[in-house]
Amino acid sequence: MPWTREQIAARAAQELQDGFYVNLGIGIPTLVANFIPEGMSIQLHSENGMLGMGPFPFRGEEDPDLINAGKETVTQIPTSSFFDSALSFGMMRGGHIDITILGGLQVSPGGDLANWTIPGKMVKGMGGAMDLVAGVPRVVVVMEHTAKGDPRIVPRCTLPLTGKEVVDLIITDLAVFEVSKGTSNPLKLIEKAPGVSLEEIREKTAAEFVE
């Protein structure tokens, strides 16, 4: 069976290491915070100016002034700090974030990422996505393998790009792929979701990959 959104997030949490500064994108990435291993020290960063986010609040305990970049209410912890967005973006651009976990609309075998807009749809802007993929040393993309039956891992991104050759790991509901940028066979299947066949993965992946 394919992984659920929560199981995708749990698999992504395995990429974290103790002491990491981590930026989580909107959507499935926000769920990663629920699967940080107990005892592991992780500082969650939000580009709207918060470092050290706590878990989502219980109903009735929300503080409308405490939000992440996706405008979801969060909580603070003893190590939380607050600053302006200029400093927050400076942290991303300066390489001070260890890993970012982002959603994706399309990813190419070479690690090109499109994740911020679909032509014709109204969006407010790219946010910090371009800065994250340019300044963070490891980029993990989590997403469903297809969208309305169309593959999201494609030979070439046709949607507006967020960045070229920026993705290091792709985690979908079907599989995990490692991206070796700059090689002749950049996309490597390293893990299948339990019960998912190789044939199904090939059928739903538009791009070539190796095992």
Short mmCIF file of C-alpha atoms in Angstrom, two decimals:
data_model
loop_
_atom_site.label_atom_id
_atom_site.label_comp_id
_atom_site.label_asym_id
_atom_site.label_seq_id
_atom_site.Cartn_x
_atom_site.Cartn_y
_atom_site.Cartn_z
CA MET A 1 0.00 0.00 0.00
CA PRO A 2 1.24 3.53 -0.73
CA TRP A 3 2.38 5.59 2.23
CA THR A 4 -0.07 8.07 3.75
CA ARG A 5 0.86 11.73 4.09
CA GLU A 6 1.84 11.03 7.71
CA GLN A 7 4.04 8.10 6.67
CA ILE A 8 5.74 10.25 4.02
CA ALA A 9 6.48 12.80 6.74
CA ALA A 10 7.75 10.10 9.10
CA ARG A 11 10.14 8.86 6.39
CA ALA A 12 11.36 12.41 5.81
CA ALA A 13 12.01 12.80 9.54
CA GLN A 14 14.60 10.02 9.22
CA GLU A 15 16.77 12.49 7.29
CA LEU A 16 17.14 14.75 10.34
CA GLN A 17 20.15 14.66 12.64
CA ASP A 18 20.67 15.88 16.17
CA GLY A 19 21.50 19.57 16.29
CA PHE A 20 20.07 20.37 12.86
CA TYR A 21 18.46 23.68 11.98
CA VAL A 22 15.50 22.70 9.80
CA ASN A 23 13.08 24.56 7.55
CA LEU A 24 9.78 22.84 6.76
CA GLY A 25 7.70 23.89 3.78
CA ILE A 26 3.92 24.09 3.51
CA GLY A 27 1.70 21.01 3.32
CA ILE A 28 3.13 17.54 3.98
CA PRO A 29 6.44 19.02 5.24
CA THR A 30 4.73 20.60 8.25
CA LEU A 31 3.80 17.08 9.42
CA VAL A 32 7.49 16.21 9.81
CA ALA A 33 7.52 18.11 13.10
CA ASN A 34 5.29 15.40 14.57
CA PHE A 35 7.87 12.68 13.88
CA ILE A 36 11.10 14.17 15.22
CA PRO A 37 12.64 11.36 17.31
CA GLU A 38 12.36 11.81 21.05
CA GLY A 39 15.55 13.19 22.56
CA MET A 40 16.76 14.70 19.28
CA SER A 41 17.48 18.43 19.45
CA ILE A 42 16.09 20.14 16.35
CA GLN A 43 15.49 23.85 15.80
CA LEU A 44 12.66 24.53 13.35
CA HIS A 45 13.07 27.69 11.29
CA SER A 46 10.32 29.69 9.60
CA GLU A 47 11.10 32.36 7.02
CA ASN A 48 8.57 34.76 8.53
CA GLY A 49 10.96 35.22 11.47
CA MET A 50 10.81 32.45 14.04
CA LEU A 51 13.40 29.92 15.16
CA GLY A 52 12.55 27.13 17.58
CA MET A 53 8.92 26.33 16.85
CA GLY A 54 6.95 24.06 19.12
CA PRO A 55 4.12 21.71 18.15
CA PHE A 56 0.77 22.81 16.79
CA PRO A 57 -1.47 24.13 19.60
CA PHE A 58 -4.53 22.33 20.90
CA ARG A 59 -7.91 23.70 19.85
CA GLY A 60 -8.75 26.79 21.88
CA GLU A 61 -5.10 27.47 22.79
CA GLU A 62 -4.08 29.12 19.51
CA ASP A 63 -2.22 32.42 19.57
CA PRO A 64 -2.94 34.27 16.29
CA ASP A 65 0.38 36.11 16.60
CA LEU A 66 2.36 32.84 16.57
CA ILE A 67 2.27 31.47 13.03
CA ASN A 68 4.59 29.69 10.63
CA ALA A 69 5.25 30.67 7.02
CA GLY A 70 2.08 28.85 5.97
CA LYS A 71 0.04 31.00 8.39
CA GLU A 72 -0.68 27.99 10.60
CA THR A 73 -0.67 28.63 14.34
CA VAL A 74 2.29 27.15 16.22
CA THR A 75 3.62 27.28 19.76
CA GLN A 76 6.83 28.58 21.25
CA ILE A 77 9.34 26.65 23.33
CA PRO A 78 12.04 27.84 25.77
CA THR A 79 14.57 28.14 22.91
CA SER A 80 12.26 30.11 20.58
CA SER A 81 13.50 33.39 19.16
CA PHE A 82 11.88 36.00 16.93
CA PHE A 83 13.41 38.35 14.36
CA ASP A 84 12.57 40.22 11.18
CA SER A 85 12.27 38.52 7.81
CA ALA A 86 15.52 40.11 6.56
CA LEU A 87 17.49 38.21 9.21
CA SER A 88 15.47 35.08 8.54
CA PHE A 89 16.25 35.17 4.83
CA GLY A 90 19.88 35.93 5.68
CA MET A 91 20.01 32.67 7.61
CA MET A 92 18.75 30.78 4.56
CA ARG A 93 20.97 32.56 2.05
CA GLY A 94 24.01 32.31 4.31
CA GLY A 95 23.88 28.53 4.61
CA HIS A 96 22.89 28.47 8.29
CA ILE A 97 20.00 26.03 7.77
CA ASP A 98 21.11 22.38 7.54
CA ILE A 99 18.18 20.91 5.64
CA THR A 100 14.89 21.98 4.13
CA ILE A 101 11.94 19.69 3.44
CA LEU A 102 9.65 21.08 0.76
CA GLY A 103 6.60 20.06 -1.21
CA GLY A 104 6.80 19.62 -4.96
CA LEU A 105 4.67 19.92 -8.08
CA GLN A 106 7.30 18.53 -10.46
CA VAL A 107 10.85 17.22 -10.06
CA SER A 108 13.22 16.23 -12.86
CA PRO A 109 15.84 13.44 -12.66
CA GLY A 110 18.60 16.04 -12.40
CA GLY A 111 17.02 17.68 -9.36
CA ASP A 112 15.18 20.60 -10.99
CA LEU A 113 12.23 21.63 -8.82
CA ALA A 114 8.93 23.34 -9.62
CA ASN A 115 6.87 23.86 -6.49
CA TRP A 116 5.45 27.34 -6.28
CA THR A 117 2.85 27.97 -8.97
CA ILE A 118 0.66 26.53 -11.70
CA PRO A 119 0.03 28.97 -14.56
CA GLY A 120 -3.48 30.38 -14.37
CA LYS A 121 -3.83 29.84 -10.62
CA MET A 122 -3.73 32.83 -8.30
CA VAL A 123 -0.79 32.67 -5.89
CA LYS A 124 0.63 35.33 -3.58
CA GLY A 125 4.23 34.64 -4.55
CA MET A 126 7.11 32.24 -4.19
CA GLY A 127 7.80 33.01 -0.53
CA GLY A 128 11.17 31.71 0.59
CA ALA A 129 11.34 28.66 -1.68
CA MET A 130 13.93 30.07 -4.09
CA ASP A 131 16.15 31.24 -1.25
CA LEU A 132 15.87 27.88 0.48
CA VAL A 133 16.88 25.79 -2.53
CA ALA A 134 19.74 28.18 -3.28
CA GLY A 135 21.15 28.49 0.24
CA VAL A 136 20.39 25.26 2.10
CA PRO A 137 22.90 22.42 1.50
CA ARG A 138 20.35 19.57 1.51
CA VAL A 139 16.92 19.74 -0.10
CA VAL A 140 14.37 16.97 0.42
CA VAL A 141 11.11 17.02 -1.56
CA VAL A 142 8.02 15.22 -0.26
CA MET A 143 4.93 14.82 -2.45
CA GLU A 144 2.39 12.40 -3.83
CA HIS A 145 3.78 10.49 -6.79
CA THR A 146 1.04 11.62 -9.17
CA ALA A 147 -1.47 14.46 -9.40
CA LYS A 148 -4.81 13.46 -10.94
CA GLY A 149 -3.01 10.56 -12.59
CA ASP A 150 -0.19 12.67 -14.03
CA PRO A 151 3.37 11.81 -12.91
CA ARG A 152 5.18 14.42 -10.87
CA ILE A 153 8.65 12.99 -11.52
CA VAL A 154 9.13 14.07 -15.12
CA PRO A 155 11.95 14.16 -17.70
CA ARG A 156 11.78 17.97 -17.70
CA CYS A 157 9.76 20.34 -15.54
CA THR A 158 7.12 22.19 -17.56
CA LEU A 159 5.94 24.37 -14.66
CA PRO A 160 7.84 27.52 -13.59
CA LEU A 161 11.04 26.47 -11.83
CA THR A 162 11.95 27.15 -8.23
CA GLY A 163 15.54 26.07 -8.84
CA LYS A 164 17.75 23.99 -11.14
CA GLU A 165 19.67 20.93 -9.88
CA VAL A 166 18.73 21.62 -6.26
CA VAL A 167 16.92 18.47 -5.04
CA ASP A 168 18.91 15.79 -3.19
CA LEU A 169 16.15 13.35 -2.17
CA ILE A 170 12.57 12.72 -3.32
CA ILE A 171 10.08 10.97 -1.03
CA THR A 172 6.66 10.11 -2.46
CA ASP A 173 3.81 7.88 -1.36
CA LEU A 174 5.33 5.12 -3.51
CA ALA A 175 9.10 5.37 -3.18
CA VAL A 176 12.27 7.19 -2.22
CA PHE A 177 14.70 8.41 -4.88
CA GLU A 178 18.22 9.74 -4.46
CA VAL A 179 19.35 12.44 -6.88
CA SER A 180 23.00 12.36 -7.93
CA LYS A 181 23.25 15.68 -9.69
CA GLY A 182 25.62 15.97 -12.62
CA THR A 183 25.78 12.22 -13.38
CA SER A 184 24.57 10.26 -16.40
CA ASN A 185 21.98 8.35 -14.32
CA PRO A 186 21.04 10.91 -11.67
CA LEU A 187 17.82 9.35 -10.34
CA LYS A 188 18.19 6.21 -8.21
CA LEU A 189 15.39 4.27 -6.53
CA ILE A 190 16.59 3.46 -3.01
CA GLU A 191 13.38 2.43 -1.23
CA LYS A 192 9.85 1.28 -2.08
CA ALA A 193 6.79 1.74 0.10
CA PRO A 194 5.73 -1.61 1.59
CA GLY A 195 3.66 -3.60 -0.88
CA VAL A 196 4.34 -1.24 -3.81
CA SER A 197 5.78 -3.02 -6.84
CA LEU A 198 8.58 -1.84 -9.05
CA GLU A 199 6.19 -2.12 -12.00
CA GLU A 200 3.77 0.37 -10.41
CA ILE A 201 6.59 2.82 -9.69
CA ARG A 202 7.82 2.62 -13.29
CA GLU A 203 4.29 3.01 -14.65
CA LYS A 204 3.70 6.17 -12.59
CA THR A 205 7.14 7.74 -13.11
CA ALA A 206 7.59 9.62 -16.37
CA ALA A 207 11.37 9.92 -15.97
CA GLU A 208 13.99 7.19 -16.23
CA PHE A 209 15.59 5.92 -13.02
CA VAL A 210 18.01 3.21 -11.96
CA GLU A 211 17.84 0.81 -9.03
#
